[in-house]
């Protein structure tokens, strides 16, 4: 079989590419190893509840991309408002922690705010740090001061990344870590207030069906999609891909949203230098436990960050707090997220810990409330930006692009990206191919 463009992976980037090519009457074939398209942008329906593969809330910052997506999802996705908080010192404070210290114990509030002000003055009047010596730990101290770093930034990010913060660069942060102004920090120390800081103050989400409606909408009407098929080898010299069944596909262009190390492993004759680069790429995985429960909605929070070590999970939340229809009437949903590196953790132990802590928090009263539990494992969910990552990714992507291979999406680019960026990269790959 021969196609102009072979698309490896049916996540958002691959689907957006296929959609753009199909609308332009271009030849393509999308191959997805799972029976369901969407990659990690999927939902599981169980006993009237919908659970996502952890927090998948749709944000658009580029009007053109929102308009593009609206052609396929219509008005099903409605705008919601985030209410995120941090649980520490026995109470809740508004997100982001660095600009919302009101309500914290006075000693911690003082340490946090004075430390921030001293750091701000040093940045303005002191000697700036050389970019070549920057790492996430040093950056936190320079930008937020020792108090905010010690009480939130360090413990939370150690728990999330499971990686030394001194070896983590700052290149992943972008809009994901808000840096407030002095006035915002002072005001947030005096008065508790909801904040619109950060990239996700509002988001789009459907009443029912979960985030799966996004990939399903984009995929509707796409005819050249093979599900339950996996690529086993890629021969760039002869422009062939061999599937697990032994079937071969000839292609002119290849668009891959496969994780970059996996793409490298599948490629025949990849230079040894690039094979070595691919082996340096690292990621942190997430184990996500979802509960469907009887009773009234216990919390108003979309999600809650947990920096303290007494909680093994780094984040927990309730989609039904902002979208009640994800649960049946008289019910609500909760989720907890545990990060790990290496072997998958013991689900029984994690579940027991989650229930015990949710009881302590007062979110649930009894295990008898639980009517549904869905565990979802997300291997390699968060790409780690260590000192090897940038050079390795640049070299590998450069090689593939010269070969007419476009690696797109969060894992294809090996980046800390959003759903919006995945859609954009898939569209752009299709446009480049169409113009060739």
Tab-separated table of C-alpha atoms in Angstrom:
chain	number	residue	atom	x	y	z
A	1	UNK	CA	0.000	0.000	0.000
A	2	UNK	CA	1.252	3.508	-0.812
A	3	UNK	CA	0.162	6.850	0.642
A	4	UNK	CA	1.559	10.353	0.439
A	5	UNK	CA	1.551	10.843	4.227
A	6	UNK	CA	1.695	8.194	6.901
A	7	UNK	CA	0.607	9.436	10.333
A	8	UNK	CA	1.882	7.440	13.302
A	9	UNK	CA	-0.305	7.953	16.358
A	10	UNK	CA	-3.911	9.016	16.757
A	11	UNK	CA	-3.557	11.603	19.502
A	12	UNK	CA	-4.564	15.228	19.004
A	13	UNK	CA	-1.542	16.124	16.859
A	14	UNK	CA	-1.972	13.141	14.546
A	15	UNK	CA	-5.719	13.668	14.244
A	16	UNK	CA	-5.315	17.391	13.512
A	17	UNK	CA	-2.824	16.538	10.766
A	18	UNK	CA	-5.162	13.928	9.279
A	19	UNK	CA	-8.104	16.321	9.443
A	20	UNK	CA	-6.185	19.061	7.643
A	21	UNK	CA	-4.932	16.684	4.955
A	22	UNK	CA	-8.376	15.155	4.463
A	23	UNK	CA	-10.002	18.571	4.123
A	24	UNK	CA	-7.392	19.386	1.483
A	25	UNK	CA	-8.072	16.124	-0.385
A	26	UNK	CA	-4.558	14.846	0.320
A	27	UNK	CA	-3.639	11.164	0.560
A	28	UNK	CA	-2.947	9.970	4.118
A	29	UNK	CA	-3.184	6.985	6.437
A	30	UNK	CA	-3.352	7.308	10.219
A	31	UNK	CA	-2.269	4.303	12.267
A	32	UNK	CA	-3.157	4.088	15.971
A	33	UNK	CA	-2.134	1.097	18.076
A	34	UNK	CA	-5.072	1.466	20.491
A	35	UNK	CA	-8.615	0.606	19.487
A	36	UNK	CA	-9.702	4.083	20.574
A	37	UNK	CA	-8.267	7.286	19.114
A	38	UNK	CA	-7.207	10.275	21.223
A	39	UNK	CA	-3.975	9.123	22.849
A	40	UNK	CA	-4.026	10.342	26.440
A	41	UNK	CA	-6.814	12.787	25.554
A	42	UNK	CA	-9.432	10.172	26.364
A	43	UNK	CA	-12.216	9.478	28.823
A	44	UNK	CA	-13.545	6.350	30.479
A	45	UNK	CA	-17.286	6.019	31.143
A	46	UNK	CA	-18.256	3.902	34.131
A	47	UNK	CA	-21.631	3.637	35.915
A	48	UNK	CA	-22.743	7.041	34.765
A	49	UNK	CA	-19.443	8.791	35.558
A	50	UNK	CA	-16.931	10.093	33.035
A	51	UNK	CA	-13.260	10.076	34.039
A	52	UNK	CA	-10.430	11.533	31.969
A	53	UNK	CA	-6.857	10.353	31.734
A	54	UNK	CA	-6.198	12.932	34.474
A	55	UNK	CA	-6.796	16.676	34.136
A	56	UNK	CA	-7.603	17.435	30.504
A	57	UNK	CA	-9.121	20.899	30.378
A	58	UNK	CA	-9.088	22.645	27.020
A	59	UNK	CA	-7.529	26.127	26.839
A	60	UNK	CA	-7.186	28.254	23.731
A	61	UNK	CA	-4.968	31.319	23.588
A	62	UNK	CA	-4.972	31.642	19.820
A	63	UNK	CA	-8.357	32.617	18.331
A	64	UNK	CA	-7.539	30.965	14.998
A	65	UNK	CA	-7.028	27.578	16.676
A	66	UNK	CA	-10.199	27.922	18.708
A	67	UNK	CA	-12.079	28.701	15.514
A	68	UNK	CA	-10.484	25.697	13.788
A	69	UNK	CA	-11.523	23.352	16.612
A	70	UNK	CA	-15.038	24.783	16.817
A	71	UNK	CA	-15.712	23.465	13.312
A	72	UNK	CA	-15.478	19.938	14.682
A	73	UNK	CA	-16.737	20.259	18.266
A	74	UNK	CA	-19.420	22.903	17.713
A	75	UNK	CA	-20.913	24.337	20.894
A	76	UNK	CA	-20.617	21.154	22.928
A	77	UNK	CA	-17.656	22.535	24.868
A	78	UNK	CA	-18.694	25.257	27.314
A	79	UNK	CA	-16.529	27.764	29.148
A	80	UNK	CA	-15.837	26.976	32.817
A	81	UNK	CA	-13.935	28.855	35.510
A	82	UNK	CA	-11.089	27.323	37.441
A	83	UNK	CA	-11.013	27.288	41.223
A	84	UNK	CA	-7.640	25.869	42.217
A	85	UNK	CA	-6.138	25.953	45.705
A	86	UNK	CA	-3.198	24.655	47.736
A	87	UNK	CA	-3.644	22.577	50.883
A	88	UNK	CA	-0.887	23.217	53.417
A	89	UNK	CA	-0.567	23.932	57.122
A	90	UNK	CA	-3.984	22.366	57.659
A	91	UNK	CA	-5.898	24.763	55.413
A	92	UNK	CA	-6.543	25.966	51.885
A	93	UNK	CA	-4.985	28.959	50.160
A	94	UNK	CA	-5.790	30.213	46.695
A	95	UNK	CA	-3.688	29.326	43.648
A	96	UNK	CA	-1.037	30.347	42.797
A	97	UNK	CA	0.674	29.974	46.160
A	98	UNK	CA	3.286	32.623	45.379
A	99	UNK	CA	0.713	35.413	45.308
A	100	UNK	CA	-1.853	34.139	47.816
A	101	UNK	CA	-0.440	33.923	51.333
A	102	UNK	CA	-3.412	35.356	53.246
A	103	UNK	CA	-4.704	32.785	55.703
A	104	UNK	CA	-1.354	31.046	56.203
A	105	UNK	CA	0.154	31.054	59.717
A	106	UNK	CA	1.637	34.492	60.429
A	107	UNK	CA	5.208	33.208	60.734
A	108	UNK	CA	5.049	31.541	57.323
A	109	UNK	CA	3.293	34.507	55.729
A	110	UNK	CA	6.043	36.787	57.035
A	111	UNK	CA	8.820	34.470	55.832
A	112	UNK	CA	7.225	34.111	52.396
A	113	UNK	CA	6.469	37.773	51.733
A	114	UNK	CA	9.706	39.225	53.124
A	115	UNK	CA	11.695	36.595	51.251
A	116	UNK	CA	9.905	37.491	48.044
A	117	UNK	CA	10.516	41.210	48.519
A	118	UNK	CA	14.218	40.653	49.236
A	119	UNK	CA	14.514	38.460	46.142
A	120	UNK	CA	12.757	41.102	44.021
A	121	UNK	CA	15.079	43.837	45.287
A	122	UNK	CA	18.131	41.691	44.639
A	123	UNK	CA	16.979	40.982	41.079
A	124	UNK	CA	16.466	44.673	40.469
A	125	UNK	CA	19.609	46.052	42.087
A	126	UNK	CA	21.952	43.081	42.495
A	127	UNK	CA	24.151	41.233	40.044
A	128	UNK	CA	22.018	39.111	37.682
A	129	UNK	CA	22.633	35.369	37.559
A	130	UNK	CA	24.237	33.997	34.424
A	131	UNK	CA	21.693	32.031	32.351
A	132	UNK	CA	24.217	29.223	31.962
A	133	UNK	CA	24.103	28.503	35.705
A	134	UNK	CA	20.331	28.542	35.974
A	135	UNK	CA	18.454	25.530	37.269
A	136	UNK	CA	14.941	25.288	38.668
A	137	UNK	CA	16.035	25.265	42.309
A	138	UNK	CA	18.226	28.345	41.903
A	139	UNK	CA	15.560	30.086	39.825
A	140	UNK	CA	12.941	29.589	42.557
A	141	UNK	CA	15.223	31.107	45.188
A	142	UNK	CA	16.050	34.070	42.973
A	143	UNK	CA	12.462	34.763	41.904
A	144	UNK	CA	10.374	33.735	44.932
A	145	UNK	CA	12.850	33.807	47.812
A	146	UNK	CA	13.556	31.098	50.414
A	147	UNK	CA	10.122	31.067	52.096
A	148	UNK	CA	7.899	30.354	49.112
A	149	UNK	CA	10.540	27.978	47.782
A	150	UNK	CA	10.784	26.026	51.032
A	151	UNK	CA	7.073	25.830	51.772
A	152	UNK	CA	5.729	25.123	48.293
A	153	UNK	CA	7.985	25.254	45.223
A	154	UNK	CA	10.566	22.752	46.421
A	155	UNK	CA	8.349	20.129	48.111
A	156	UNK	CA	5.631	20.196	45.462
A	157	UNK	CA	7.973	19.943	42.486
A	158	UNK	CA	10.111	17.253	44.125
A	159	UNK	CA	6.947	15.245	44.640
A	160	UNK	CA	5.751	15.839	41.066
A	161	UNK	CA	8.970	15.355	39.112
A	162	UNK	CA	10.719	12.732	41.257
A	163	UNK	CA	13.911	14.326	39.983
A	164	UNK	CA	16.579	16.558	41.587
A	165	UNK	CA	15.500	20.184	41.152
A	166	UNK	CA	19.119	21.276	40.680
A	167	UNK	CA	19.229	19.107	37.565
A	168	UNK	CA	15.934	20.442	36.222
A	169	UNK	CA	16.277	23.368	33.824
A	170	UNK	CA	13.802	26.245	33.576
A	171	UNK	CA	13.060	25.766	29.874
A	172	UNK	CA	9.793	23.899	30.496
A	173	UNK	CA	8.062	26.568	32.550
A	174	UNK	CA	6.823	29.280	30.192
A	175	UNK	CA	3.277	30.132	31.225
A	176	UNK	CA	3.005	27.112	33.543
A	177	UNK	CA	4.667	28.798	36.560
A	178	UNK	CA	3.235	32.295	37.190
A	179	UNK	CA	5.651	34.968	38.431
A	180	UNK	CA	3.553	37.611	40.222
A	181	UNK	CA	4.334	41.304	40.561
A	182	UNK	CA	5.280	42.777	43.954
A	183	UNK	CA	1.897	44.455	44.272
A	184	UNK	CA	0.086	41.159	43.670
A	185	UNK	CA	2.134	39.378	46.354
A	186	UNK	CA	1.488	42.130	48.921
A	187	UNK	CA	-2.234	42.272	48.139
A	188	UNK	CA	-2.445	38.480	48.314
A	189	UNK	CA	-0.878	38.554	51.767
A	190	UNK	CA	-3.506	40.966	53.038
A	191	UNK	CA	-6.696	39.567	51.490
A	192	UNK	CA	-7.858	36.150	50.393
A	193	UNK	CA	-9.000	36.406	46.790
A	194	UNK	CA	-9.651	34.329	43.705
A	195	UNK	CA	-6.896	34.790	41.157
A	196	UNK	CA	-6.888	34.641	37.371
A	197	UNK	CA	-3.115	34.210	37.252
A	198	UNK	CA	-1.731	31.439	35.105
A	199	UNK	CA	-2.746	30.104	31.726
A	200	UNK	CA	-5.845	28.170	32.784
A	201	UNK	CA	-8.161	30.566	34.666
A	202	UNK	CA	-10.919	29.478	32.290
A	203	UNK	CA	-11.245	26.355	30.190
A	204	UNK	CA	-13.620	24.558	27.850
A	205	UNK	CA	-15.280	21.279	28.769
A	206	UNK	CA	-18.441	19.423	27.704
A	207	UNK	CA	-21.365	18.632	29.981
A	208	UNK	CA	-21.150	14.922	29.228
A	209	UNK	CA	-18.778	12.519	27.531
A	210	UNK	CA	-15.526	13.930	28.913
A	211	UNK	CA	-12.546	15.199	26.952
A	212	UNK	CA	-12.915	12.278	24.499
A	213	UNK	CA	-15.425	14.393	22.607
A	214	UNK	CA	-12.553	16.542	21.325
A	215	UNK	CA	-10.632	13.809	19.432
A	216	UNK	CA	-13.909	12.153	18.429
A	217	UNK	CA	-15.149	15.399	16.905
A	218	UNK	CA	-11.943	15.954	14.956
A	219	UNK	CA	-11.919	12.338	13.753
A	220	UNK	CA	-15.540	12.268	12.597
A	221	UNK	CA	-15.670	11.438	8.903
A	222	UNK	CA	-11.974	10.520	8.609
A	223	UNK	CA	-11.930	7.379	6.503
A	224	UNK	CA	-8.230	6.464	6.404
A	225	UNK	CA	-7.750	5.534	10.054
A	226	UNK	CA	-6.493	2.128	11.150
A	227	UNK	CA	-7.025	1.325	14.823
A	228	UNK	CA	-5.465	-1.518	16.727
A	229	UNK	CA	-2.409	-1.517	14.445
A	230	UNK	CA	1.144	-0.761	15.524
A	231	UNK	CA	4.226	0.226	13.547
A	232	UNK	CA	7.164	-2.040	14.312
A	233	UNK	CA	9.888	-0.729	12.000
A	234	UNK	CA	10.473	2.404	9.937
A	235	UNK	CA	12.812	2.279	6.938
A	236	UNK	CA	13.552	5.859	5.925
A	237	UNK	CA	15.870	4.886	3.084
A	238	UNK	CA	13.119	3.011	1.250
A	239	UNK	CA	10.251	5.067	2.757
A	240	UNK	CA	8.496	2.044	4.237
A	241	UNK	CA	6.817	1.275	7.541
A	242	UNK	CA	6.266	-2.319	8.632
A	243	UNK	CA	3.329	-3.112	10.909
A	244	UNK	CA	3.098	-5.848	13.515
A	245	UNK	CA	1.053	-7.949	11.080
A	246	UNK	CA	3.907	-7.805	8.572
A	247	UNK	CA	1.964	-5.450	6.289
A	248	UNK	CA	4.089	-2.676	4.742
A	249	UNK	CA	3.085	0.894	3.928
A	250	UNK	CA	5.063	3.007	1.464
A	251	UNK	CA	5.042	6.718	2.233
A	252	UNK	CA	6.454	9.987	0.981
A	253	UNK	CA	6.100	11.875	4.264
A	254	UNK	CA	5.859	10.606	7.810
A	255	UNK	CA	4.158	12.543	10.625
A	256	UNK	CA	4.801	10.976	14.011
A	257	UNK	CA	3.293	11.767	17.390
A	258	UNK	CA	4.961	8.720	18.917
A	259	UNK	CA	7.177	9.456	21.920
A	260	UNK	CA	10.508	10.600	20.499
A	261	UNK	CA	12.548	7.772	22.114
A	262	UNK	CA	10.080	5.263	20.643
A	263	UNK	CA	10.354	6.781	17.168
A	264	UNK	CA	14.142	6.557	17.436
A	265	UNK	CA	13.926	2.923	18.501
A	266	UNK	CA	11.701	2.043	15.524
A	267	UNK	CA	13.918	3.725	12.932
A	268	UNK	CA	16.252	1.436	11.017
A	269	UNK	CA	19.778	2.738	10.546
A	270	UNK	CA	19.442	5.669	12.941
A	271	UNK	CA	22.969	7.046	13.524
A	272	UNK	CA	24.530	5.790	16.762
A	273	UNK	CA	24.959	9.352	18.021
A	274	UNK	CA	21.209	9.942	17.786
A	275	UNK	CA	20.457	6.580	19.374
A	276	UNK	CA	22.579	7.692	22.332
A	277	UNK	CA	20.772	11.024	22.488
A	278	UNK	CA	17.398	9.270	22.540
A	279	UNK	CA	18.467	7.138	25.497
A	280	UNK	CA	19.134	10.271	27.582
A	281	UNK	CA	15.516	11.459	27.333
A	282	UNK	CA	13.579	11.089	30.583
A	283	UNK	CA	10.005	11.457	31.789
A	284	UNK	CA	7.905	11.141	34.929
A	285	UNK	CA	4.815	8.932	34.914
A	286	UNK	CA	1.422	9.465	36.565
A	287	UNK	CA	-0.877	6.980	38.255
A	288	UNK	CA	-4.378	8.438	38.342
A	289	UNK	CA	-7.131	7.033	40.610
A	290	UNK	CA	-10.694	8.184	39.952
A	291	UNK	CA	-13.597	7.713	42.344
A	292	UNK	CA	-17.318	8.013	41.713
A	293	UNK	CA	-19.205	8.529	44.982
A	294	UNK	CA	-22.683	8.905	46.429
A	295	UNK	CA	-23.519	12.133	48.194
A	296	UNK	CA	-23.431	15.884	47.851
A	297	UNK	CA	-20.485	17.657	46.224
A	298	UNK	CA	-18.049	18.103	49.160
A	299	UNK	CA	-15.650	20.747	47.790
A	300	UNK	CA	-15.882	23.672	45.364
A	301	UNK	CA	-12.357	23.155	44.018
A	302	UNK	CA	-11.462	22.076	40.492
A	303	UNK	CA	-8.138	20.812	41.773
A	304	UNK	CA	-5.903	21.072	44.853
A	305	UNK	CA	-2.098	20.972	45.101
A	306	UNK	CA	-0.547	19.060	48.003
A	307	UNK	CA	3.085	20.029	48.714
A	308	UNK	CA	3.410	18.330	52.099
A	309	UNK	CA	5.040	14.907	52.397
A	310	UNK	CA	2.197	13.479	54.508
A	311	UNK	CA	0.268	13.236	51.233
A	312	UNK	CA	1.785	10.835	48.717
A	313	UNK	CA	-0.289	12.352	45.896
A	314	UNK	CA	0.741	15.733	44.535
A	315	UNK	CA	-2.670	16.761	43.214
A	316	UNK	CA	-6.289	15.844	43.730
A	317	UNK	CA	-9.487	17.373	42.514
A	318	UNK	CA	-13.085	17.109	41.487
A	319	UNK	CA	-14.254	17.617	37.918
A	320	UNK	CA	-17.851	17.495	39.165
A	321	UNK	CA	-17.133	20.619	41.238
A	322	UNK	CA	-17.179	22.686	38.053
A	323	UNK	CA	-19.027	20.279	35.715
A	324	UNK	CA	-21.685	18.523	37.849
A	325	UNK	CA	-22.992	16.485	34.908
A	326	UNK	CA	-19.867	14.276	34.777
A	327	UNK	CA	-21.527	12.391	37.664
A	328	UNK	CA	-25.077	11.052	38.006
A	329	UNK	CA	-27.554	13.040	40.050
A	330	UNK	CA	-26.862	12.687	43.771
A	331	UNK	CA	-23.229	11.739	43.124
A	332	UNK	CA	-19.841	13.402	42.669
A	333	UNK	CA	-16.384	12.492	41.433
A	334	UNK	CA	-12.873	12.838	42.831
A	335	UNK	CA	-9.432	12.039	41.437
A	336	UNK	CA	-5.937	11.776	42.890
A	337	UNK	CA	-2.609	11.797	41.048
A	338	UNK	CA	0.585	10.041	42.085
A	339	UNK	CA	3.792	10.551	40.127
A	340	UNK	CA	6.448	7.878	39.793
A	341	UNK	CA	9.588	6.972	37.912
A	342	UNK	CA	10.599	3.414	37.178
A	343	UNK	CA	8.288	0.533	38.068
A	344	UNK	CA	4.552	1.133	38.316
A	345	UNK	CA	3.522	1.573	41.981
A	346	UNK	CA	1.283	-0.762	43.952
A	347	UNK	CA	-2.294	0.251	43.128
A	348	UNK	CA	-3.747	-1.315	46.280
A	349	UNK	CA	-1.448	0.680	48.558
A	350	UNK	CA	-2.055	3.899	46.622
A	351	UNK	CA	-5.808	3.381	46.782
A	352	UNK	CA	-5.741	2.821	50.536
A	353	UNK	CA	-3.617	5.923	51.046
A	354	UNK	CA	-5.921	7.983	48.839
A	355	UNK	CA	-9.072	6.917	50.696
A	356	UNK	CA	-7.490	7.483	54.106
A	357	UNK	CA	-6.341	10.983	53.180
A	358	UNK	CA	-9.621	11.909	51.493
A	359	UNK	CA	-11.364	10.943	54.730
A	360	UNK	CA	-8.966	13.095	56.754
A	361	UNK	CA	-9.681	16.020	54.461
A	362	UNK	CA	-13.407	15.507	54.922
A	363	UNK	CA	-13.993	15.009	51.199
A	364	UNK	CA	-15.537	11.600	51.846
A	365	UNK	CA	-17.094	10.178	54.994
A	366	UNK	CA	-17.067	6.461	54.309
A	367	UNK	CA	-15.754	3.976	51.782
A	368	UNK	CA	-19.374	2.894	51.330
A	369	UNK	CA	-19.883	6.070	49.292
A	370	UNK	CA	-17.618	4.717	46.548
A	371	UNK	CA	-19.649	3.247	43.686
A	372	UNK	CA	-16.968	3.429	40.977
A	373	UNK	CA	-13.197	3.334	40.881
A	374	UNK	CA	-11.194	3.650	37.671
A	375	UNK	CA	-7.380	3.492	37.761
A	376	UNK	CA	-5.516	4.996	34.804
A	377	UNK	CA	-1.781	4.668	34.246
A	378	UNK	CA	-0.006	7.355	32.201
A	379	UNK	CA	3.565	6.214	31.535
A	380	UNK	CA	5.930	9.075	30.672
A	381	UNK	CA	3.269	11.724	31.244
A	382	UNK	CA	5.627	14.634	32.014
A	383	UNK	CA	8.797	15.175	30.008
A	384	UNK	CA	11.826	16.018	32.158
A	385	UNK	CA	13.869	19.013	31.075
A	386	UNK	CA	17.338	18.135	32.319
A	387	UNK	CA	20.624	19.450	30.908
A	388	UNK	CA	20.623	16.763	28.198
A	389	UNK	CA	17.122	17.321	26.889
A	390	UNK	CA	17.460	20.432	24.681
A	391	UNK	CA	20.483	19.327	22.669
A	392	UNK	CA	19.186	15.776	22.285
A	393	UNK	CA	15.758	16.875	21.053
A	394	UNK	CA	17.193	19.471	18.685
A	395	UNK	CA	19.572	16.989	17.091
A	396	UNK	CA	16.991	14.215	16.747
A	397	UNK	CA	14.238	16.460	15.359
A	398	UNK	CA	16.672	18.070	12.946
A	399	UNK	CA	17.676	14.684	11.570
A	400	UNK	CA	14.085	13.588	11.031
A	401	UNK	CA	12.989	16.829	9.421
A	402	UNK	CA	15.742	16.507	6.807
A	403	UNK	CA	14.328	13.049	6.064
A	404	UNK	CA	10.776	14.339	5.532
A	405	UNK	CA	9.634	13.165	8.970
A	406	UNK	CA	7.699	15.593	11.172
A	407	UNK	CA	7.594	14.687	14.853
A	408	UNK	CA	4.691	16.521	16.497
A	409	UNK	CA	2.744	16.749	19.732
A	410	UNK	CA	3.689	16.682	23.391
A	411	UNK	CA	5.674	13.458	23.101
A	412	UNK	CA	6.709	13.779	19.477
A	413	UNK	CA	8.437	17.051	20.357
A	414	UNK	CA	9.315	15.733	23.807
A	415	UNK	CA	8.038	18.864	25.509
A	416	UNK	CA	5.774	20.128	28.255
A	417	UNK	CA	3.021	21.131	25.851
A	418	UNK	CA	-0.715	21.739	25.819
A	419	UNK	CA	-3.629	20.337	23.831
A	420	UNK	CA	-3.670	23.571	21.856
A	421	UNK	CA	-0.004	23.237	20.889
A	422	UNK	CA	-0.542	19.609	19.832
A	423	UNK	CA	-3.373	20.645	17.511
A	424	UNK	CA	-1.302	23.492	16.110
A	425	UNK	CA	1.717	21.282	15.391
A	426	UNK	CA	-0.423	18.702	13.599
A	427	UNK	CA	-2.035	21.380	11.450
A	428	UNK	CA	1.314	22.981	10.641
A	429	UNK	CA	2.819	19.629	9.587
A	430	UNK	CA	-0.086	19.094	7.192
A	431	UNK	CA	0.306	22.593	5.761
A	432	UNK	CA	4.037	22.070	5.148
A	433	UNK	CA	3.350	18.767	3.397
A	434	UNK	CA	0.563	20.267	1.313
A	435	UNK	CA	2.851	23.056	0.191
A	436	UNK	CA	5.627	20.651	-0.825
